[in-house]
CSV table of C-alpha atoms in Angstrom, one decimal:
chain,number,residue,atom,x,y,z
A,1,MET,CA,0.0,0.0,0.0
A,2,PRO,CA,1.7,3.2,-1.1
A,3,LEU,CA,2.6,6.0,1.4
A,4,ARG,CA,4.1,9.0,-0.4
A,5,VAL,CA,5.3,12.3,0.9
A,6,THR,CA,5.6,15.4,-1.4
A,7,PHE,CA,7.4,18.4,-0.1
A,8,LEU,CA,5.5,21.3,-1.5
A,9,GLY,CA,7.2,24.0,0.6
A,10,THR,CA,10.5,23.8,2.4
A,11,ALA,CA,11.3,27.5,3.1
A,12,GLY,CA,11.3,29.3,6.4
A,13,ALA,CA,9.3,32.5,7.0
A,14,ILE,CA,10.6,34.3,3.9
A,15,PRO,CA,10.2,32.3,0.7
A,16,THR,CA,13.0,32.3,-1.9
A,17,THR,CA,12.9,31.8,-5.7
A,18,GLU,CA,13.6,28.1,-5.1
A,19,ARG,CA,11.6,27.4,-2.0
A,20,ASN,CA,7.9,28.0,-1.1
A,21,PRO,CA,6.7,28.4,2.5
A,22,SER,CA,5.8,25.4,4.5
A,23,SER,CA,3.5,22.6,3.2
A,24,VAL,CA,3.8,18.8,3.1
A,25,PHE,CA,1.4,16.6,1.1
A,26,VAL,CA,0.9,13.0,2.1
A,27,ALA,CA,-0.9,10.4,0.0
A,28,ARG,CA,-1.9,7.0,1.4
A,29,GLU,CA,-3.9,4.6,-0.8
A,30,GLY,CA,-6.1,7.2,-2.4
A,31,GLU,CA,-6.5,9.4,0.6
A,32,GLU,CA,-4.7,12.8,0.6
A,33,LEU,CA,-3.6,14.8,3.6
A,34,LEU,CA,-2.0,18.2,3.8
A,35,PHE,CA,0.2,19.5,6.6
A,36,ASP,CA,0.3,23.3,6.7
A,37,ALA,CA,-0.5,25.5,3.7
A,38,GLY,CA,1.9,28.5,3.3
A,39,GLU,CA,1.4,31.1,0.7
A,40,GLY,CA,1.1,29.7,-2.8
A,41,THR,CA,0.4,26.1,-1.8
A,42,GLN,CA,-2.3,25.7,-4.4
A,43,ARG,CA,0.2,26.6,-7.1
A,44,GLN,CA,2.7,24.1,-5.7
A,45,MET,CA,0.0,21.4,-5.8
A,46,MET,CA,-0.6,22.2,-9.5
A,47,ARG,CA,3.1,22.4,-10.2
A,48,PHE,CA,3.9,19.0,-8.7
A,49,GLY,CA,0.7,17.2,-9.7
A,50,THR,CA,-0.7,16.3,-6.4
A,51,GLY,CA,-4.3,17.3,-7.2
A,52,PHE,CA,-6.7,18.9,-4.8
A,53,SER,CA,-8.6,16.0,-3.3
A,54,VAL,CA,-7.3,16.7,0.2
A,55,SER,CA,-9.7,15.5,2.9
A,56,GLN,CA,-7.8,16.7,6.0
A,57,LEU,CA,-5.6,19.7,6.5
A,58,PHE,CA,-3.5,19.8,9.6
A,59,VAL,CA,-2.3,23.2,10.8
A,60,THR,CA,0.7,23.3,13.2
A,61,HIS,CA,0.3,27.0,14.1
A,62,LEU,CA,-1.1,30.2,12.7
A,63,HIS,CA,2.0,32.1,11.6
A,64,GLY,CA,1.6,33.4,8.1
A,65,ASP,CA,4.1,31.1,6.4
A,66,HIS,CA,2.0,28.1,7.5
A,67,VAL,CA,-1.5,29.3,6.8
A,68,LEU,CA,-1.6,32.2,4.3
A,69,GLY,CA,-2.1,29.6,1.5
A,70,ILE,CA,-5.4,28.4,3.0
A,71,PRO,CA,-7.7,31.2,1.4
A,72,GLY,CA,-6.3,30.6,-2.0
A,73,LEU,CA,-6.4,26.9,-1.7
A,74,LEU,CA,-10.1,26.9,-0.7
A,75,GLN,CA,-10.9,29.3,-3.5
A,76,THR,CA,-9.2,27.0,-6.0
A,77,MET,CA,-11.2,24.1,-4.6
A,78,ASP,CA,-14.4,26.1,-5.0
A,79,PHE,CA,-13.6,27.0,-8.6
A,80,ASN,CA,-13.1,23.2,-9.2
A,81,ASP,CA,-16.7,22.6,-8.0
A,82,ARG,CA,-15.7,20.7,-5.0
A,83,GLU,CA,-18.5,19.2,-3.0
A,84,GLU,CA,-16.7,16.9,-0.5
A,85,PRO,CA,-16.2,18.3,3.0
A,86,LEU,CA,-12.8,19.4,4.2
A,87,SER,CA,-11.7,19.1,7.8
A,88,ILE,CA,-9.1,21.5,9.2
A,89,HIS,CA,-7.3,20.7,12.5
A,90,THR,CA,-5.7,23.6,14.4
A,91,PRO,CA,-4.2,24.1,17.9
A,92,HIS,CA,-6.4,24.7,20.9
A,93,GLY,CA,-7.4,28.4,21.1
A,94,THR,CA,-7.0,29.2,17.4
A,95,ARG,CA,-10.3,28.1,15.9
A,96,ARG,CA,-11.7,31.6,15.8
A,97,GLN,CA,-8.7,33.1,14.1
A,98,LEU,CA,-8.6,30.3,11.5
A,99,LYS,CA,-12.3,30.7,10.8
A,100,SER,CA,-11.7,34.4,10.2
A,101,LEU,CA,-8.9,33.4,7.7
A,102,VAL,CA,-11.2,31.0,5.9
A,103,THR,CA,-13.8,33.8,5.4
A,104,THR,CA,-11.3,36.7,5.1
A,105,LEU,CA,-12.7,37.9,1.8
A,106,GLY,CA,-16.3,37.7,2.9
A,107,ASN,CA,-17.0,34.6,1.0
A,108,ARG,CA,-17.8,31.2,2.4
A,109,PRO,CA,-16.7,28.0,0.5
A,110,SER,CA,-19.6,26.3,-1.2
A,111,PHE,CA,-18.5,23.0,0.3
A,112,PRO,CA,-18.5,22.1,4.0
A,113,VAL,CA,-15.4,23.2,6.0
A,114,ARG,CA,-15.1,21.9,9.5
A,115,ILE,CA,-12.5,23.3,11.9
A,116,ASP,CA,-11.5,21.3,14.9
A,117,GLU,CA,-9.1,22.2,17.7
A,118,VAL,CA,-6.5,19.7,18.9
A,119,GLY,CA,-3.9,19.5,21.6
A,120,ASP,CA,-1.1,17.3,23.0
A,121,GLY,CA,-2.2,13.7,22.9
A,122,ASP,CA,-5.3,14.1,20.9
A,123,VAL,CA,-6.1,11.9,17.9
A,124,ALA,CA,-6.8,14.6,15.4
A,125,TYR,CA,-8.1,12.1,12.8
A,126,ARG,CA,-8.9,8.4,12.9
A,127,ALA,CA,-9.0,6.5,9.6
A,128,GLU,CA,-9.6,2.8,9.1
A,129,GLU,CA,-6.0,1.7,9.3
A,130,TYR,CA,-4.2,4.7,10.8
A,131,GLU,CA,-4.5,7.8,12.9
A,132,VAL,CA,-3.0,11.2,13.0
A,133,ARG,CA,-1.9,12.2,16.5
A,134,ALA,CA,-1.2,15.8,17.7
A,135,PHE,CA,1.7,16.4,20.0
A,136,GLU,CA,3.1,19.3,21.9
A,137,THR,CA,5.8,21.5,20.3
A,138,ASP,CA,7.8,24.4,21.6
A,139,HIS,CA,7.2,27.5,19.5
A,140,ASP,CA,6.5,31.1,20.4
A,141,THR,CA,2.8,30.7,19.8
A,142,ARG,CA,0.1,28.0,20.2
A,143,SER,CA,1.4,25.1,18.3
A,144,VAL,CA,1.3,21.3,17.8
A,145,GLY,CA,3.1,18.7,15.6
A,146,TYR,CA,1.4,15.7,14.0
A,147,ALA,CA,2.3,12.1,13.7
A,148,LEU,CA,0.7,9.8,11.1
A,149,VAL,CA,0.8,6.3,12.7
A,150,GLU,CA,-0.5,3.2,10.9
A,151,ASP,CA,-2.0,0.3,12.8
A,152,GLU,CA,-0.2,-2.9,13.3
A,153,ARG,CA,-0.6,-5.3,10.4
A,154,LYS,CA,-1.4,-9.0,10.6
A,155,GLY,CA,1.5,-11.4,10.9
A,156,ARG,CA,2.6,-13.4,7.8
A,157,PHE,CA,0.6,-16.5,7.0
A,158,ASP,CA,2.7,-19.6,6.9
A,159,ARG,CA,1.0,-21.6,4.0
A,160,GLU,CA,3.5,-24.4,4.2
A,161,ARG,CA,2.9,-25.0,7.9
A,162,ALA,CA,-0.9,-24.8,7.4
A,163,GLU,CA,-0.8,-27.5,4.7
A,164,GLU,CA,1.4,-29.6,7.0
A,165,LEU,CA,-1.3,-29.4,9.6
A,166,GLY,CA,-3.9,-30.6,7.1
A,167,VAL,CA,-5.7,-27.3,6.4
A,168,PRO,CA,-7.2,-27.5,2.9
A,169,VAL,CA,-6.3,-24.8,0.4
A,170,GLY,CA,-9.2,-22.4,0.3
A,171,PRO,CA,-11.2,-20.1,2.6
A,172,GLU,CA,-9.9,-21.7,5.7
A,173,PHE,CA,-6.6,-19.9,5.0
A,174,SER,CA,-8.3,-16.6,5.2
A,175,THR,CA,-10.2,-17.6,8.3
A,176,LEU,CA,-7.0,-18.4,10.1
A,177,HIS,CA,-5.3,-15.2,8.9
A,178,GLU,CA,-8.3,-13.2,10.3
A,179,GLY,CA,-7.6,-14.7,13.7
A,180,ASP,CA,-10.3,-17.4,13.9
A,181,PRO,CA,-9.6,-21.2,14.5
A,182,VAL,CA,-10.5,-23.8,11.9
A,183,GLU,CA,-11.8,-27.3,12.6
A,184,LEU,CA,-10.7,-30.0,10.2
A,185,GLU,CA,-12.8,-33.0,9.1
A,186,ASP,CA,-11.1,-35.3,11.6
A,187,GLY,CA,-12.0,-32.9,14.4
A,188,THR,CA,-8.6,-31.4,14.8
A,189,VAL,CA,-8.6,-27.7,15.6
A,190,VAL,CA,-5.9,-25.5,14.0
A,191,ARG,CA,-5.4,-22.2,15.8
A,192,PRO,CA,-4.2,-18.9,14.2
A,193,GLU,CA,-1.1,-18.8,16.3
A,194,GLN,CA,0.1,-22.1,14.8
A,195,VAL,CA,0.2,-20.6,11.3
A,196,VAL,CA,0.3,-16.8,11.6
A,197,GLY,CA,3.4,-14.9,12.7
A,198,ASP,CA,3.6,-12.0,15.1
A,199,PRO,CA,1.9,-8.7,14.2
A,200,ARG,CA,4.0,-6.5,12.0
A,201,PRO,CA,4.5,-2.7,12.5
A,202,GLY,CA,2.9,-0.2,10.2
A,203,ARG,CA,4.6,3.0,9.0
A,204,SER,CA,4.8,6.3,10.7
A,205,ILE,CA,5.7,9.9,9.8
A,206,VAL,CA,6.3,12.7,12.3
A,207,TYR,CA,5.9,16.4,11.3
A,208,THR,CA,7.0,19.0,13.8
A,209,GLY,CA,6.2,22.3,12.1
A,210,ASP,CA,8.2,25.1,13.8
A,211,THR,CA,9.7,24.2,17.2
A,212,ARG,CA,12.7,24.2,19.5
A,213,PRO,CA,13.9,20.6,20.2
A,214,SER,CA,11.0,19.0,22.1
A,215,GLU,CA,10.8,15.8,24.2
A,216,ALA,CA,7.3,15.2,22.9
A,217,THR,CA,8.7,14.7,19.4
A,218,VAL,CA,10.8,11.8,20.7
A,219,ASP,CA,7.8,10.3,22.6
A,220,VAL,CA,5.0,10.5,20.1
A,221,VAL,CA,5.8,7.3,18.3
A,222,ASP,CA,8.6,4.7,18.6
A,223,ASP,CA,11.0,4.3,15.7
A,224,PRO,CA,9.3,6.5,13.1
A,225,ASP,CA,10.1,5.9,9.5
A,226,LEU,CA,10.4,9.6,8.7
A,227,VAL,CA,10.8,12.7,10.9
A,228,ILE,CA,10.2,16.0,9.2
A,229,HIS,CA,11.7,18.5,11.5
A,230,ASP,CA,12.3,22.2,11.8
A,231,ALA,CA,15.9,23.0,10.8
A,232,THR,CA,15.6,26.8,10.3
A,233,PHE,CA,19.3,27.4,11.1
A,234,ALA,CA,22.7,25.8,10.9
A,235,ASP,CA,25.2,25.9,13.8
A,236,ASP,CA,26.2,29.4,13.0
A,237,ARG,CA,22.9,30.7,14.2
A,238,ALA,CA,22.2,28.3,17.2
A,239,ASP,CA,21.6,31.3,19.5
A,240,ARG,CA,19.1,32.7,17.0
A,241,ALA,CA,17.3,29.4,16.8
A,242,THR,CA,16.8,29.3,20.6
A,243,ALA,CA,15.7,33.0,20.7
A,244,THR,CA,13.1,32.5,17.9
A,245,ALA,CA,11.8,29.1,19.0
A,246,HIS,CA,13.3,27.2,16.1
A,247,SER,CA,15.8,24.3,15.8
A,248,THR,CA,19.2,23.9,14.1
A,249,ALA,CA,19.9,21.0,11.7
A,250,ARG,CA,22.1,19.4,14.4
A,251,GLN,CA,19.3,19.7,17.0
A,252,ALA,CA,16.8,18.1,14.6
A,253,ALA,CA,19.3,15.2,14.1
A,254,GLU,CA,19.6,14.8,17.9
A,255,ILE,CA,15.9,14.5,18.2
A,256,ALA,CA,15.6,12.1,15.3
A,257,THR,CA,18.4,9.9,16.7
A,258,ARG,CA,16.7,9.7,20.1
A,259,ALA,CA,13.4,8.9,18.5
A,260,GLY,CA,15.0,6.0,16.6
A,261,ALA,CA,13.9,7.4,13.2
A,262,ASP,CA,14.9,5.8,10.0
A,263,ARG,CA,15.1,9.0,8.0
A,264,LEU,CA,15.2,12.8,8.7
A,265,ALA,CA,14.0,15.5,6.4
A,266,LEU,CA,15.2,19.0,7.3
A,267,LEU,CA,12.7,21.7,6.6
A,268,HIS,CA,11.9,25.4,7.1
A,269,LEU,CA,15.3,26.7,6.1
A,270,SER,CA,16.0,30.3,6.6
A,271,SER,CA,16.3,32.4,3.5
A,272,ARG,CA,19.8,33.5,4.6
A,273,TYR,CA,21.1,30.1,3.5
A,274,ALA,CA,19.5,30.6,0.0
A,275,GLY,CA,20.3,27.5,-2.1
A,276,TYR,CA,23.2,26.4,0.1
A,277,THR,CA,22.2,23.4,2.2
A,278,ALA,CA,25.5,21.5,2.6
A,279,ASP,CA,26.1,22.7,6.1
A,280,HIS,CA,22.7,21.6,7.2
A,281,GLU,CA,23.2,18.1,5.8
A,282,ARG,CA,26.7,17.8,7.1
A,283,GLN,CA,25.9,18.9,10.6
A,284,ALA,CA,22.9,16.7,10.8
A,285,ARG,CA,24.8,13.6,9.5
A,286,GLU,CA,27.5,14.1,12.2
A,287,VAL,CA,24.8,13.2,14.7
A,288,PHE,CA,22.2,11.2,12.8
A,289,GLU,CA,23.7,8.1,11.3
A,290,SER,CA,20.8,7.2,9.1
A,291,ALA,CA,19.6,9.2,6.1
A,292,ALA,CA,19.4,13.0,6.8
A,293,PHE,CA,18.6,15.3,3.9
A,294,VAL,CA,17.3,18.7,2.9
A,295,PRO,CA,14.5,18.1,0.3
A,296,ASP,CA,13.8,20.6,-2.5
A,297,ASP,CA,10.3,21.7,-3.3
A,298,GLY,CA,8.6,19.0,-5.3
A,299,ASP,CA,10.8,16.1,-4.0
A,300,GLN,CA,8.8,13.0,-3.3
A,301,LEU,CA,9.6,10.2,-0.9
A,302,GLU,CA,8.0,6.7,-0.8
A,303,ILE,CA,7.8,5.2,2.7
A,304,PRO,CA,8.2,1.4,2.5
A,305,TYR,CA,7.0,-1.0,5.2
A,306,PRO,CA,9.7,-1.7,7.8
A,307,ASP,CA,9.8,-5.4,6.8
A,308,GLY,CA,9.4,-4.6,3.0
């Protein structure tokens, strides 16, 4: 089942000619989610071919570089005759402000828009096989991060062992794999644990938005497949990172290492670094031994299953 991340906007507060403000698009088996929507997000979605069938929009905080794309995005959806509802999730205490932003031009979308407030530990969205959890972040305004966490999957079915036990090829295999025992013609009962392995982990993605290094990012999920972390500054501006409630690339790598992450994407780069990202990647890799990288706008990443 595909799980694909598209980095629509990777810049910090001030966009550059190469980088748009913050936005990350996630597609999972036909369902499309959006995390933050900086200015021009709808154009990025056109440019990189994601489409506009987003069902859930997760807002980390209400700074302009994370939300100013919402009015334009909703208008584009309206022009495309959207009828499906859109749910927007936003930190506690910000619903009124976000509602004002949605209706800033005096027009209401023709499709339903629901705005929900979320806080640390809340399940912002529950789907059939995964959930999106909110967790506390450390920024200079009301803010949260989000973790997409898939449910555990069934263990592998051992067909060879099932046949050895006399289970006939057919629907009994599915019955056992679903967790129910099967009685054979001779009265023998074969139980699922005899032919089905241990549950297998799903995949997980952690997106911080803007934040200082935070313990909650480490704790929200064990061993995430991908951490997308604020890395506004390199080591040369570490003091500035602390003062403005952001992180350095090295600090992001320390958090990803402690979380047991498989990969680390460094986002929200300050415009002072323009197109030069070598220091960010080098400093992160000095700490994080797995794959740390600075994505460009439009880069896509497929997240495989841990046992795939």
